[in-house]
Short mmCIF file of C-alpha atoms and ligand atoms in Angstrom, two decimals:
data_model
loop_
_atom_site.label_atom_id
_atom_site.label_comp_id
_atom_site.label_asym_id
_atom_site.label_seq_id
_atom_site.Cartn_x
_atom_site.Cartn_y
_atom_site.Cartn_z
CA VAL A 14 91.73 87.65 85.15
CA SER A 15 92.97 90.72 84.12
CA PRO A 16 95.00 92.43 86.97
CA SER A 17 92.50 95.16 87.14
CA ARG A 18 89.03 92.26 87.70
CA SER A 19 90.57 90.54 90.19
CA ALA A 20 89.49 92.23 93.81
CA VAL A 21 91.19 89.57 95.98
CA ALA A 22 95.22 89.78 96.58
CA LEU A 23 97.27 88.36 98.69
CA THR A 24 98.02 91.02 101.10
CA TRP A 25 97.46 94.95 101.15
CA VAL A 26 98.72 96.14 97.35
CA VAL A 27 98.02 99.02 95.36
CA ARG A 28 97.98 98.57 91.70
CA CYS A 29 97.49 100.15 88.20
CA ALA A 30 94.80 99.42 86.30
CA THR A 31 96.37 100.78 82.91
CA CYS A 32 100.00 98.67 83.07
CA GLY A 33 99.83 96.11 86.23
CA TYR A 34 102.67 98.32 88.60
CA GLU A 35 101.85 97.41 92.23
CA THR A 36 102.72 99.39 95.06
CA ALA A 37 102.60 99.48 98.67
CA PRO A 38 99.14 101.76 99.81
CA GLU A 39 102.16 103.38 102.11
CA GLU A 40 103.35 104.55 99.03
CA LEU A 41 100.31 107.04 99.54
CA ARG A 42 100.67 107.22 95.19
CA TRP A 43 97.64 108.85 93.70
CA ARG A 44 98.93 108.04 90.11
CA CYS A 45 100.71 105.55 87.74
CA ALA A 46 103.92 106.39 86.15
CA CYS A 47 101.90 105.96 83.33
CA SER A 48 99.38 108.10 84.41
CA GLY A 49 96.68 105.08 84.79
CA LEU A 50 94.30 105.19 88.11
CA LEU A 51 95.47 103.11 91.20
CA ASP A 52 93.06 101.42 93.04
CA LEU A 53 93.72 99.07 96.54
CA TYR A 54 93.25 95.79 96.88
CA GLY A 55 93.27 93.65 99.74
CA PRO A 56 93.06 89.86 101.56
CA ALA A 57 89.44 88.53 101.70
CA ILE A 58 88.73 89.65 105.27
CA ASP A 59 85.80 89.05 107.36
CA PRO A 60 84.72 93.35 108.20
CA THR A 61 82.36 92.04 111.04
CA PRO A 62 83.32 94.36 114.10
CA LYS A 63 84.34 92.39 117.58
CA ALA A 64 82.67 93.63 120.72
CA GLY A 65 83.68 97.06 121.58
CA ALA A 66 84.89 97.95 118.10
CA PRO A 67 84.61 101.78 118.04
CA TRP A 68 81.37 103.20 117.57
CA SER A 69 82.44 105.04 114.02
CA LEU A 70 84.48 103.78 110.39
CA TRP A 71 86.65 102.10 112.20
CA ARG A 72 84.45 99.15 113.62
CA TYR A 73 85.41 97.46 109.94
CA GLY A 74 89.38 97.95 111.23
CA ALA A 75 90.23 94.81 110.44
CA ALA A 76 88.55 95.26 106.83
CA LEU A 77 90.32 97.94 106.47
CA ALA A 78 95.00 99.25 105.54
CA PRO A 79 97.18 99.36 108.33
CA VAL A 80 98.69 102.50 107.46
CA ALA A 81 94.89 104.03 107.41
CA LEU A 82 94.44 102.27 110.93
CA GLN A 83 97.87 103.99 112.36
CA GLY A 84 96.71 107.39 111.51
CA ALA A 85 93.26 106.25 112.87
CA GLY A 86 93.53 107.59 116.23
CA LYS A 87 95.04 110.80 115.51
CA VAL A 88 91.67 112.01 113.04
CA THR A 89 89.42 110.10 113.73
CA MET A 90 86.08 112.55 114.65
CA GLY A 91 82.97 109.53 114.70
CA GLU A 92 82.18 109.57 111.43
CA GLY A 93 80.30 106.58 110.11
CA MET A 94 77.56 105.02 111.36
CA SER A 95 74.63 107.04 109.26
CA PRO A 96 71.65 105.39 110.30
CA LEU A 97 69.26 104.41 108.12
CA VAL A 98 65.54 104.62 108.84
CA PRO A 99 62.01 104.16 106.54
CA ALA A 100 61.46 106.15 103.27
CA PRO A 101 58.66 108.39 104.00
CA ALA A 102 55.66 105.71 102.01
CA ASP A 103 56.74 103.34 104.70
CA ARG A 104 57.50 105.44 107.10
CA SER A 105 57.38 102.72 110.33
CA VAL A 106 60.50 99.79 110.95
CA GLY A 107 59.64 96.61 110.45
CA THR A 108 60.08 93.57 107.24
CA SER A 109 58.00 95.00 104.29
CA THR A 110 60.00 98.18 104.24
CA ARG A 111 60.83 98.30 100.62
CA VAL A 112 62.66 102.17 101.19
CA TRP A 113 65.24 102.66 103.42
CA LEU A 114 67.21 106.15 103.56
CA LYS A 115 71.45 106.00 104.72
CA LEU A 116 71.46 109.54 106.07
CA ASP A 117 75.05 109.57 105.11
CA TYR A 118 75.64 113.63 105.33
CA LEU A 119 75.59 112.76 109.16
CA MET A 120 79.15 113.46 109.51
CA PRO A 121 81.38 115.91 111.01
CA THR A 122 81.18 117.98 108.07
CA LEU A 123 77.80 117.24 106.60
CA SER A 124 78.46 114.41 103.76
CA PHE A 125 79.69 111.20 102.86
CA LYS A 126 83.34 112.79 102.01
CA ASP A 127 84.43 112.37 105.47
CA ARG A 128 84.45 108.78 105.59
CA GLY A 129 86.92 108.82 102.36
CA ALA A 130 88.61 112.02 104.15
CA ALA A 131 89.78 109.93 106.82
CA VAL A 132 91.10 107.37 105.93
CA LEU A 133 92.76 108.72 103.73
CA ILE A 134 94.17 111.88 106.19
CA ALA A 135 94.74 108.79 108.63
CA ALA A 136 97.17 107.07 106.17
CA ALA A 137 98.90 110.73 105.51
CA ALA A 138 99.15 111.30 108.90
CA ALA A 139 100.91 107.71 109.57
CA ARG A 140 103.11 108.66 107.47
CA GLY A 141 104.08 112.43 108.48
CA VAL A 142 102.81 113.86 105.87
CA ALA A 143 102.99 117.49 107.02
CA ARG A 144 101.19 119.75 103.97
CA LEU A 145 97.94 118.50 100.92
CA VAL A 146 97.17 119.38 98.25
CA ALA A 147 93.25 119.00 97.60
CA ASP A 148 90.94 119.75 95.26
CA SER A 149 87.22 120.04 95.11
CA SER A 150 83.81 121.25 93.77
CA GLY A 151 82.76 121.61 98.01
CA ASN A 152 81.86 118.84 99.85
CA ALA A 153 85.70 116.87 99.27
CA GLY A 154 87.40 120.63 100.49
CA HIS A 155 85.46 120.45 103.13
CA ALA A 156 85.68 117.61 104.72
CA VAL A 157 89.60 117.16 103.25
CA ALA A 158 90.27 120.39 104.93
CA ALA A 159 88.33 119.59 108.37
CA TYR A 160 90.83 116.49 108.77
CA ALA A 161 93.67 117.55 107.80
CA ALA A 162 93.25 120.23 110.51
CA ARG A 163 92.21 117.66 112.97
CA ALA A 164 95.74 115.63 111.49
CA GLY A 165 97.50 119.30 112.28
CA ILE A 166 98.54 118.67 108.03
CA GLY A 167 98.49 122.34 106.29
CA ALA A 168 95.93 121.86 103.76
CA GLU A 169 95.74 123.91 100.08
CA VAL A 170 92.45 123.11 98.31
CA PHE A 171 91.86 124.86 95.22
CA VAL A 172 88.02 125.51 93.80
CA PRO A 173 86.54 126.64 91.31
CA LYS A 174 84.79 129.61 90.59
CA GLY A 175 81.17 129.64 92.14
CA THR A 176 81.79 127.10 94.91
CA SER A 177 79.44 127.74 97.05
CA ALA A 178 80.88 130.66 99.70
CA SER A 179 79.27 128.66 103.26
CA LYS A 180 81.71 125.59 101.73
CA VAL A 181 85.00 128.14 101.14
CA ALA A 182 83.95 129.83 104.58
CA ALA A 183 84.18 126.15 106.12
CA MET A 184 87.44 125.10 104.38
CA ARG A 185 89.39 128.50 105.75
CA ARG A 186 87.41 128.10 108.87
CA PHE A 187 89.50 124.66 109.40
CA GLY A 188 92.98 127.35 108.75
CA ALA A 189 93.06 125.58 104.96
CA ASP A 190 94.32 127.66 102.32
CA VAL A 191 91.43 128.22 99.58
CA ARG A 192 92.83 129.13 95.63
CA VAL A 193 90.05 129.66 93.54
CA VAL A 194 90.40 128.98 89.88
CA ASP A 195 88.73 131.60 87.88
CA GLY A 196 87.85 128.14 85.44
CA SER A 197 86.08 125.23 85.47
CA ARG A 198 86.28 121.85 88.28
CA GLN A 199 88.66 120.48 85.87
CA ASP A 200 90.94 123.74 85.66
CA ALA A 201 90.29 123.47 89.26
CA ALA A 202 91.64 120.03 89.29
CA VAL A 203 94.82 121.33 87.27
CA ALA A 204 95.72 123.98 89.13
CA ALA A 205 95.83 121.26 91.83
CA MET A 206 98.06 118.99 90.05
CA GLN A 207 100.20 121.52 89.21
CA ARG A 208 100.90 122.91 92.85
CA VAL A 209 101.19 119.36 93.78
CA GLU A 210 104.67 118.72 91.03
CA GLU A 211 105.62 122.33 92.33
CA THR A 212 106.28 122.01 96.16
CA ASP A 213 106.48 117.76 96.33
CA ALA A 214 103.62 118.51 98.98
CA PHE A 215 100.76 115.38 99.01
CA TYR A 216 97.73 115.15 96.69
CA ALA A 217 94.70 114.21 99.17
CA SER A 218 92.33 114.21 95.95
CA HIS A 219 89.40 112.48 96.64
CA VAL A 220 89.14 111.34 92.88
CA TYR A 221 92.80 109.54 92.18
CA GLN A 222 93.58 108.98 96.18
CA PRO A 223 92.75 104.31 96.09
CA LEU A 224 92.07 105.33 99.93
CA PHE A 225 89.35 107.42 99.62
CA VAL A 226 87.26 104.93 98.05
CA HIS A 227 88.96 102.36 100.73
CA GLY A 228 87.62 104.18 103.35
CA THR A 229 83.74 104.46 101.19
CA LYS A 230 83.44 100.69 101.23
CA THR A 231 82.80 101.38 104.81
CA PHE A 232 79.19 102.12 103.20
CA ALA A 233 78.69 98.84 102.46
CA TYR A 234 79.53 97.55 105.86
CA GLU A 235 77.15 99.87 108.10
CA VAL A 236 74.20 98.44 105.71
CA TRP A 237 75.08 94.75 106.13
CA GLU A 238 75.86 95.44 109.54
CA GLN A 239 71.98 97.86 109.31
CA SER A 240 70.22 95.14 107.25
CA ALA A 241 70.18 91.95 109.19
CA GLY A 242 67.42 90.24 107.60
CA ARG A 243 65.89 92.48 105.35
CA PHE A 244 69.17 93.15 103.38
CA PRO A 245 69.14 95.64 100.22
CA ALA A 246 68.48 94.31 96.41
CA THR A 247 69.10 97.12 95.06
CA VAL A 248 71.48 101.12 96.40
CA VAL A 249 70.53 104.01 94.55
CA ILE A 250 73.73 105.95 94.90
CA GLY A 251 74.39 109.30 93.71
CA CYS A 252 76.82 109.85 91.38
CA GLY A 253 79.45 112.66 90.74
CA ASN A 254 82.99 111.31 90.51
CA GLY A 255 81.84 108.08 91.79
CA THR A 256 83.66 108.24 94.89
CA LEU A 257 80.71 106.73 97.22
CA LEU A 258 79.83 103.73 94.67
CA LEU A 259 82.94 102.99 93.36
CA GLY A 260 84.03 101.95 97.86
CA ALA A 261 80.30 100.83 98.25
CA ALA A 262 81.00 98.19 95.26
CA ARG A 263 84.36 97.38 96.35
CA GLY A 264 82.48 97.08 100.17
CA PHE A 265 79.78 94.63 98.92
CA ALA A 266 81.92 92.86 96.45
CA SER A 267 84.58 91.63 99.50
CA LEU A 268 80.99 91.08 101.72
CA ALA A 269 80.74 88.65 99.08
CA GLN A 270 83.88 86.77 99.21
CA ALA A 271 83.94 86.67 102.34
CA GLY A 272 80.68 84.71 102.47
CA LEU A 273 78.81 86.90 104.91
CA ILE A 274 76.31 88.35 101.70
CA ASP A 275 75.30 85.94 98.62
CA ARG A 276 75.19 88.60 96.23
CA VAL A 277 76.19 92.16 95.33
CA PRO A 278 73.07 94.45 95.82
CA LYS A 279 72.40 96.04 92.53
CA LEU A 280 73.75 99.83 92.01
CA VAL A 281 71.76 102.16 91.15
CA ALA A 282 73.90 105.33 89.70
CA VAL A 283 72.12 108.61 89.67
CA GLN A 284 72.90 111.94 87.33
CA SER A 285 71.66 114.90 86.56
CA GLU A 286 69.83 115.08 83.05
CA ARG A 287 71.67 117.66 82.67
CA CYS A 288 75.02 116.05 83.44
CA ALA A 289 75.62 112.32 82.40
CA PRO A 290 77.96 111.68 81.38
CA LEU A 291 77.83 107.83 82.28
CA LEU A 292 75.47 107.83 79.49
CA GLY A 293 77.77 109.52 77.23
CA ARG A 294 75.90 112.47 77.54
CA THR A 295 77.25 116.03 76.12
CA PRO A 296 76.78 117.93 79.49
CA HIS A 297 74.63 121.70 78.90
CA GLY A 298 73.30 123.90 80.90
CA ARG A 299 74.67 124.15 84.44
CA THR A 300 72.05 121.42 87.68
CA ALA A 301 72.14 123.00 91.10
CA ALA A 302 72.93 119.10 91.89
CA GLU A 303 76.70 120.81 92.02
CA GLY A 304 78.15 118.02 93.52
CA ILE A 305 77.35 115.63 90.69
CA ALA A 306 78.16 117.47 88.37
CA ILE A 307 81.35 116.21 86.91
CA ALA A 308 81.77 116.96 82.82
CA SER A 309 84.60 114.19 82.14
CA PRO A 310 85.24 111.67 85.76
CA PRO A 311 88.43 110.08 85.34
CA ARG A 312 86.73 106.74 86.83
CA ARG A 313 84.24 106.91 83.82
CA ASP A 314 85.15 103.83 82.75
CA GLN A 315 85.32 101.87 86.43
CA ILE A 316 81.59 103.16 87.32
CA VAL A 317 80.21 101.96 84.46
CA GLU A 318 81.64 98.45 85.31
CA ALA A 319 80.83 98.32 88.66
CA VAL A 320 76.90 99.35 87.65
CA ARG A 321 77.07 97.22 84.84
CA SER A 322 78.66 93.99 86.66
CA SER A 323 75.77 94.79 89.54
CA SER A 324 73.17 94.22 87.03
CA GLY A 325 72.62 98.08 87.35
CA GLU A 326 71.43 101.14 85.98
CA ILE A 327 72.85 104.74 85.80
CA ILE A 328 68.92 107.10 86.09
CA THR A 329 68.82 110.65 85.98
CA ALA A 330 67.28 113.77 87.83
CA ALA A 331 65.07 116.42 86.03
CA GLU A 332 66.08 120.13 86.88
CA ALA A 333 62.45 120.57 87.65
CA ASP A 334 61.68 117.97 90.04
CA LEU A 335 65.03 118.70 92.44
CA LEU A 336 63.35 121.33 94.50
CA PRO A 337 60.19 119.24 95.18
CA ALA A 338 62.30 116.43 96.16
CA ARG A 339 63.63 118.23 98.49
CA ARG A 340 60.60 119.60 99.62
CA GLU A 341 58.67 116.67 100.13
CA LEU A 342 61.78 115.20 101.52
CA ALA A 343 62.22 117.96 104.11
CA ALA A 344 57.97 117.56 105.19
CA TYR A 345 58.87 113.97 107.11
CA GLY A 346 62.55 115.70 108.64
CA ILE A 347 64.79 115.26 106.20
CA ASP A 348 66.82 117.90 105.02
CA VAL A 349 68.88 117.28 102.10
CA GLU A 350 71.19 120.04 99.92
CA PRO A 351 70.32 119.87 95.88
CA THR A 352 72.54 116.92 95.13
CA ALA A 353 70.65 114.63 97.14
CA SER A 354 67.48 115.77 95.98
CA ALA A 355 68.33 115.08 92.48
CA VAL A 356 68.71 110.93 93.82
CA TRP A 357 65.26 111.34 95.83
CA ALA A 358 64.05 112.66 92.62
CA ALA A 359 65.47 110.39 90.43
CA PHE A 360 64.63 107.18 92.45
CA GLY A 361 60.99 108.02 92.74
CA ALA A 362 60.50 108.24 89.06
CA TRP A 363 62.45 104.83 88.88
CA ALA A 364 60.32 103.42 91.81
CA ARG A 365 57.14 104.07 89.64
CA ARG A 366 57.96 101.16 87.85
CA PRO A 367 55.89 98.21 88.76
CA GLU A 368 59.22 96.30 88.90
CA ALA A 369 60.79 98.21 90.95
CA PHE A 370 60.37 96.32 94.28
CA GLU A 371 60.00 92.69 93.27
CA GLU A 372 63.67 91.78 94.04
CA GLY A 373 63.35 93.34 97.77
CA PRO A 374 64.08 96.47 99.77
CA VAL A 375 66.03 99.30 98.53
CA VAL A 376 68.12 101.94 99.72
CA VAL A 377 68.58 105.12 98.71
CA ALA A 378 71.47 107.61 100.17
CA LEU A 379 71.23 110.86 101.01
CA CYS A 380 74.68 112.34 101.18
CA GLY A 381 75.12 115.65 101.37
CA ALA A 382 72.93 117.83 104.89
CA GLY A 383 70.44 120.90 104.02
CA ALA A 384 72.75 122.89 105.83
CA LYS A 385 75.13 122.87 103.30
CA SER A 386 72.92 124.68 100.92
CA PRO A 387 70.60 127.39 102.90
CA GLY A 388 67.42 128.59 100.89
CA ASP A 389 65.57 127.05 98.53
CA LEU A 390 67.77 126.00 95.30
CA PRO A 391 71.44 128.01 94.57
CA ARG A 392 70.37 130.84 92.12
CA LEU A 393 72.42 129.45 88.98
CA SER A 394 73.70 132.07 86.57
ZN1 ZN B 17 100.79 101.93 85.51
#
């Protein structure tokens, strides 16, 4: 077993996927000196909440790194605990329900990114961080700005030109210094990294920081706790940088290690047909599903491996299906942003196959609220 494959450690440790270098989570490192990706490993802990546990993702505190727990009280806004409801075609709660929607946009800043931001910023607060730098195409910056404000940490967020005005305005309301970079999403990341080098500020990257993915693993714990007796065979998740998918994979793996589930669900990753680097395709044109429009995700290989090892698959959403999917969900009271509409659209095609539900129920993650994207679909210039 190579160092990067062994998920269980004796104690909490951050390990480089390339060279095996190890450091403590308290160091808050975002990248190895060898430029390798860092991942957080810990003991196989049963995350079952104790009586009286908080009504938030912190209820799984036993399975979270101590450095994050130390700062939880400074940041928590009740993040996590998103509802799991039957999908339109099923519409009634029961053991025969085949499709469940995890409304992971019901969070303080209306996206699942609050899971990672809360845990990462809690750790930063515990370590006395005064200033942070982040980069984002929208939702992660929104979440980091909110939790930085909550923790009293100064935030500087680099966003690419074209980031939706409402998300930029929200970051500024939280007091973040928003820098609009005249370039691509990647250019915004490069600008942020340069700023980190110049200023020695904390890099609150949702892509690189292992504590961010550590926070999103609570998605899996919630699905487990919410679906007693009807645990999903398949979980469908939108995938750009893979922040939620990698966390979910970690969470399900740790549930299996703790003996709480028999097998890890199949992970189905959804990309836009216009931006599907996980399938080895060159992006072409713009997509309204901005949250998953990542041309070259740094954790690409990890995402592909997580999908493969779960016997899952990577599917795509056609651009023309985004608006009909958004309207279909809205017709049942569920309003999501175009990125989540893409997940529903791709799932629709996948679910029409006869064998789709042979192995059991499916959970579809809906990760961003409709309020983040007013109107039908943003106009792509
Ligand atoms: Zn390394």
